[in-house]
Coordinates of C-alpha atoms in Angstrom, one line a residue:
Chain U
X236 CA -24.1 -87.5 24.2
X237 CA -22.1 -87.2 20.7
X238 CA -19.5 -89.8 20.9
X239 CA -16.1 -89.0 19.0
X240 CA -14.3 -91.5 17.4
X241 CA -10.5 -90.8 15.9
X242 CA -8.4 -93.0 13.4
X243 CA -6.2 -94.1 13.7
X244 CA -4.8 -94.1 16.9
X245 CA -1.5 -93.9 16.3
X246 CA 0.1 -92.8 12.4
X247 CA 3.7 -93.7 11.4
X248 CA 4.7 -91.0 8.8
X249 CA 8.1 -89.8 7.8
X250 CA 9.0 -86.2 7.7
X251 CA 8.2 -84.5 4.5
X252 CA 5.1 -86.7 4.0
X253 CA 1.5 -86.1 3.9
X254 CA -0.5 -87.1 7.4
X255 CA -4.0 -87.9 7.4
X256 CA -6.1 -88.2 10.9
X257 CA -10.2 -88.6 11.0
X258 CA -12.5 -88.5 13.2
X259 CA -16.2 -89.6 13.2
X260 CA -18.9 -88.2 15.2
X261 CA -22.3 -90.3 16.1
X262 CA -24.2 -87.9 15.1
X263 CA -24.0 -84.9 12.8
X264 CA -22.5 -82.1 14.4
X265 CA -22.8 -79.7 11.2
X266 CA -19.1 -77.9 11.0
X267 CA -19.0 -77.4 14.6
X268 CA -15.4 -79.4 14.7
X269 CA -12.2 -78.5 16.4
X270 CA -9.2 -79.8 16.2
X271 CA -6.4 -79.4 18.7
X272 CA -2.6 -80.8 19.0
X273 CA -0.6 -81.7 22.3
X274 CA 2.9 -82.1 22.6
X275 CA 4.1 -83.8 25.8
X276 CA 3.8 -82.0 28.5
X277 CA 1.8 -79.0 27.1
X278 CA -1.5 -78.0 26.9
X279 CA -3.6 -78.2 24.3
X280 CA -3.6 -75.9 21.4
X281 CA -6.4 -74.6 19.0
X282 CA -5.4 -75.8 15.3
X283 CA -8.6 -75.5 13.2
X284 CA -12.3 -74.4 14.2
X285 CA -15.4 -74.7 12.2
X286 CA -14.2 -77.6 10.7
X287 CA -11.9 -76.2 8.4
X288 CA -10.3 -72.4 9.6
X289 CA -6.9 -72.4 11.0
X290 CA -6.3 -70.5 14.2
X291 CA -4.6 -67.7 13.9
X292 CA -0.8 -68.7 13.6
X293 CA -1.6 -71.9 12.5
X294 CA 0.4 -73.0 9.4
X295 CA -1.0 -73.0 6.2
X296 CA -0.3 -77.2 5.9
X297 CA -2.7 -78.0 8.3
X298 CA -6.0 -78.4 6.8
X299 CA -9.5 -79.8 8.0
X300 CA -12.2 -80.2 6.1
X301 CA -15.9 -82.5 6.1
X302 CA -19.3 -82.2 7.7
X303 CA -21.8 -83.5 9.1
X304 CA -20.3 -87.0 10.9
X305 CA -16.8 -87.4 9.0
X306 CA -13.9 -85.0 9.6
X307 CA -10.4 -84.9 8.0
X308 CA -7.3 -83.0 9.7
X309 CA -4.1 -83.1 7.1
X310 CA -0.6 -82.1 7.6
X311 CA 0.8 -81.8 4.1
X312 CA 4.1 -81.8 4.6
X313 CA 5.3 -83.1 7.8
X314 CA 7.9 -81.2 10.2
X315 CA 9.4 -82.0 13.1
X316 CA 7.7 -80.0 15.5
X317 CA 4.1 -81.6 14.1
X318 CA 4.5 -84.7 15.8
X319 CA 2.5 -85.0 19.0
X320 CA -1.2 -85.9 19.7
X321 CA -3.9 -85.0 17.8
X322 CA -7.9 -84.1 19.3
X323 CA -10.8 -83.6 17.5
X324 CA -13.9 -81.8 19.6
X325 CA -17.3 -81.5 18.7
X326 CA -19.6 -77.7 20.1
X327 CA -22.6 -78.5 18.1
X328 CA -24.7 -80.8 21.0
X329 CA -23.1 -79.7 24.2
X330 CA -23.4 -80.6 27.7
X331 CA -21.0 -82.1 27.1
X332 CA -18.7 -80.8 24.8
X333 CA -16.8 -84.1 23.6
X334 CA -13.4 -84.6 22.5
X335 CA -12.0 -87.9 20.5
X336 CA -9.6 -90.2 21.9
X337 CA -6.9 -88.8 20.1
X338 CA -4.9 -89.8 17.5
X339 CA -0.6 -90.4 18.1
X340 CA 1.4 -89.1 15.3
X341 CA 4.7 -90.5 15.3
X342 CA 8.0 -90.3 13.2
X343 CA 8.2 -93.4 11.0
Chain X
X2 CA -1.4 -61.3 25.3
X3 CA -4.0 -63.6 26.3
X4 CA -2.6 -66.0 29.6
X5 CA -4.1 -68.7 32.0
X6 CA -2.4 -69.9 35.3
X7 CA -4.1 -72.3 37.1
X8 CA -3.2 -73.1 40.4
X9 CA -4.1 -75.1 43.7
X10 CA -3.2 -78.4 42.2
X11 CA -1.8 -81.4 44.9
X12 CA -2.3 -84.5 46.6
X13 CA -5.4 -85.5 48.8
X14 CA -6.8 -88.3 50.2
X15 CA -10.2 -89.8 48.7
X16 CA -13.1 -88.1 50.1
X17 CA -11.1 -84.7 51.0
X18 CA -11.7 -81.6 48.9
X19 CA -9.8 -79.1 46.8
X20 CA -9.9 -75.6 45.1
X21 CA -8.3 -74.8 42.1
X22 CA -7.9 -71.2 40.5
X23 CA -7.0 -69.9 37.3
X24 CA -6.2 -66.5 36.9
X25 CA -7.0 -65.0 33.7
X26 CA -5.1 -62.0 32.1
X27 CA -4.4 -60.2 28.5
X28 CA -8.4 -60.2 27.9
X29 CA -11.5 -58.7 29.0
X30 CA -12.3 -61.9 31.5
X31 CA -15.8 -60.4 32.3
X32 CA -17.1 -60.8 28.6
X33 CA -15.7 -64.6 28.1
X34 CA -17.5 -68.2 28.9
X35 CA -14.9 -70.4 30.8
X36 CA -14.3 -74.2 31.0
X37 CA -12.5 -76.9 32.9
X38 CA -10.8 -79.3 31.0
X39 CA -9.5 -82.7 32.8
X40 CA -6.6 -85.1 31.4
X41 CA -5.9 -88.6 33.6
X42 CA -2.5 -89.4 33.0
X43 CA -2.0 -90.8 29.6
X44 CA -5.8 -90.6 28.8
X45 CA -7.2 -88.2 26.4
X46 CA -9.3 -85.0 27.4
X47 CA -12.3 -84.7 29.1
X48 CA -14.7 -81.5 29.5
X49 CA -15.6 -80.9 33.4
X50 CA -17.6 -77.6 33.8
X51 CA -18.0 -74.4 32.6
X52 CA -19.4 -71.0 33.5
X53 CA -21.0 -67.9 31.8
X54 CA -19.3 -64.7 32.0
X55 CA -21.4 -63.5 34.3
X56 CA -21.9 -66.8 35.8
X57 CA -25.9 -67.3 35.3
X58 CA -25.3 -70.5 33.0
X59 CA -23.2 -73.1 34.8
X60 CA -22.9 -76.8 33.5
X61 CA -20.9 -80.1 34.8
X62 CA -20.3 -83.2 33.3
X63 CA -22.2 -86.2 34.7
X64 CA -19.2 -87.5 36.3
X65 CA -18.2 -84.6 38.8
X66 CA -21.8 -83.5 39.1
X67 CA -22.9 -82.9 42.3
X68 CA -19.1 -82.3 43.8
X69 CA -17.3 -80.1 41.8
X70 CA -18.9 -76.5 41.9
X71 CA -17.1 -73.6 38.9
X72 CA -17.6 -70.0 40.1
X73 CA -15.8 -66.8 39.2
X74 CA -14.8 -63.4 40.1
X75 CA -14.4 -60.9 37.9
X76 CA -13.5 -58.5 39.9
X77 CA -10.1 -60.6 40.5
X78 CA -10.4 -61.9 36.6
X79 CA -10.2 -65.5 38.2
X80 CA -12.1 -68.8 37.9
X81 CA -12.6 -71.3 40.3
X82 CA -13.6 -74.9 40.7
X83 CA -14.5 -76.2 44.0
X84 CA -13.8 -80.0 44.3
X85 CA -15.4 -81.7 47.1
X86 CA -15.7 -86.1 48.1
X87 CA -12.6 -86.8 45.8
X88 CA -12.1 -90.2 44.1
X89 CA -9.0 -91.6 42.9
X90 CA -10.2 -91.7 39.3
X91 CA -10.6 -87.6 39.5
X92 CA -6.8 -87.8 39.2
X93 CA -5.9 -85.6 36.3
X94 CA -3.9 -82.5 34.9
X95 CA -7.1 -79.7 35.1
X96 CA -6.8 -77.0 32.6
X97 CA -8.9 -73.9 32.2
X98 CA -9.7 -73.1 28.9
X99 CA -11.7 -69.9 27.0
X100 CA -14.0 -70.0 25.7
X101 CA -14.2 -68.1 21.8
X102 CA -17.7 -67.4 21.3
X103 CA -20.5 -67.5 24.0
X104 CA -22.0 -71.1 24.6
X105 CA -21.5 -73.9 21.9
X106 CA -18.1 -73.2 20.6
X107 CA -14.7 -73.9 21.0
X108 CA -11.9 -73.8 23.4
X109 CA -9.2 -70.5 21.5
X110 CA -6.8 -70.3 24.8
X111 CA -5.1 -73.2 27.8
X112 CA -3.6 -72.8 30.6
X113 CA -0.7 -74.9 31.7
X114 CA -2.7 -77.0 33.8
X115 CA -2.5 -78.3 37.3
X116 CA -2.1 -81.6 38.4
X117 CA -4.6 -83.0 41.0
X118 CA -3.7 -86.5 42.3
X119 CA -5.9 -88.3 44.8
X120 CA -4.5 -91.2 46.7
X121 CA -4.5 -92.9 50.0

């Protein structure tokens, strides 16, 4: 089983500023990456897949990027509505598909 | 549009079983792989099951092996999963998700999710 790992797991940043989540898998999982936010309450939604494509609707300052074992999600520009709970998910080695622990962004 | 609803969430003893449904619409249900998704409150996310579209590839995780059982119709465009000798730590908010691609990829739609709490 691919073991997820997110960092940190909870971010302080102030509106307007840049956020930076990652996530680390245990074994390479090529760009088969997904990462999905949760506000309280809700259910998930799909952010980026294939490591680095935005969903459709997805704003153009969320970006992911890497390969292999180390992943990068980053909110350019911080708003409001962005701040919730961040998962990363790995579909390359699957049963079981495996998500990260998640990562809290908070306002600062 | 694409929508989930799951339904058949509750309470229940340990050792007592429950079904839960989600009903799928805005999409050609027969041509999409579906998943259950499990959240204990305040945890993170954990994948349950999942099911082909035509149900011929069905896999569980290790911990509800052997107890839970996914199925679907899609003559109803619903998906089930069958929970049977409930635990307390099976406690969770179940979401069905889609599916994008088929086998090996990632989750492009939720549902709401509903909340199955067992307890003496």
């Amino acid at each position: 089983e691919i073991v997820m790992t997110q960092s940190p797991a909870t971010l302080s940043v102030s509106p307007g500023e840049r956020a930076t989540l990652s996530c680390r898998a245990s074994q390479s999982v090529s760009s088969n990456l997904a990462w999905y936010q949760q506000k309280p309450g809700q259910a998930p939604r799909l952010l980026i897949y294939g490591a680095s494509t935005r969903a459709t609707g997805i704003p153009a300052r969320f970006s992911g990027s890497g390969s292999g074992t180390e992943f990068t999600l980053t909110i350019s520009s911080l708003q409001s509505e962005d701040f919730a709970v961040y998962y990363c998910q790995q579909y390359e080695d699957w049963p079981p598909y495996t998500f990260g622990q998640g990562t809290k962004l908070e306002i600062k | 549009q694409v929508q989930l609803v799951e339904s058949g969430g509750g309470v229940v003893q340990p050792g007592m079983s429950l079904r839960l449904s989600c009903a799928a619409s805005g999409f050609p249900f027969s041509g999409y792989v579906m998943h259950w998704v499990r959240q204990a409150p305040g945890k993170g996310l954990e994948w349950v099951s999942l099911i082909s579209f035509d149900g011929s590839d069905i896999y569980y995780a290790d911990s509800v092996q052997g107890r839970f059982t996914i199925s679907r119709d899609n003559s109803k465009n619903t998906v089930y999963l069958q929970m049977s000798s409930l635990r307390p730590e099976d406690t969770a908010v179940y979401y069905c998700a889609r599916e994008r691609g088929y086998l090996g990829s990632f989750f492009d739609y939720w549902g709401q999710g509903t909340l199955v709490t067992v307890s003496s």
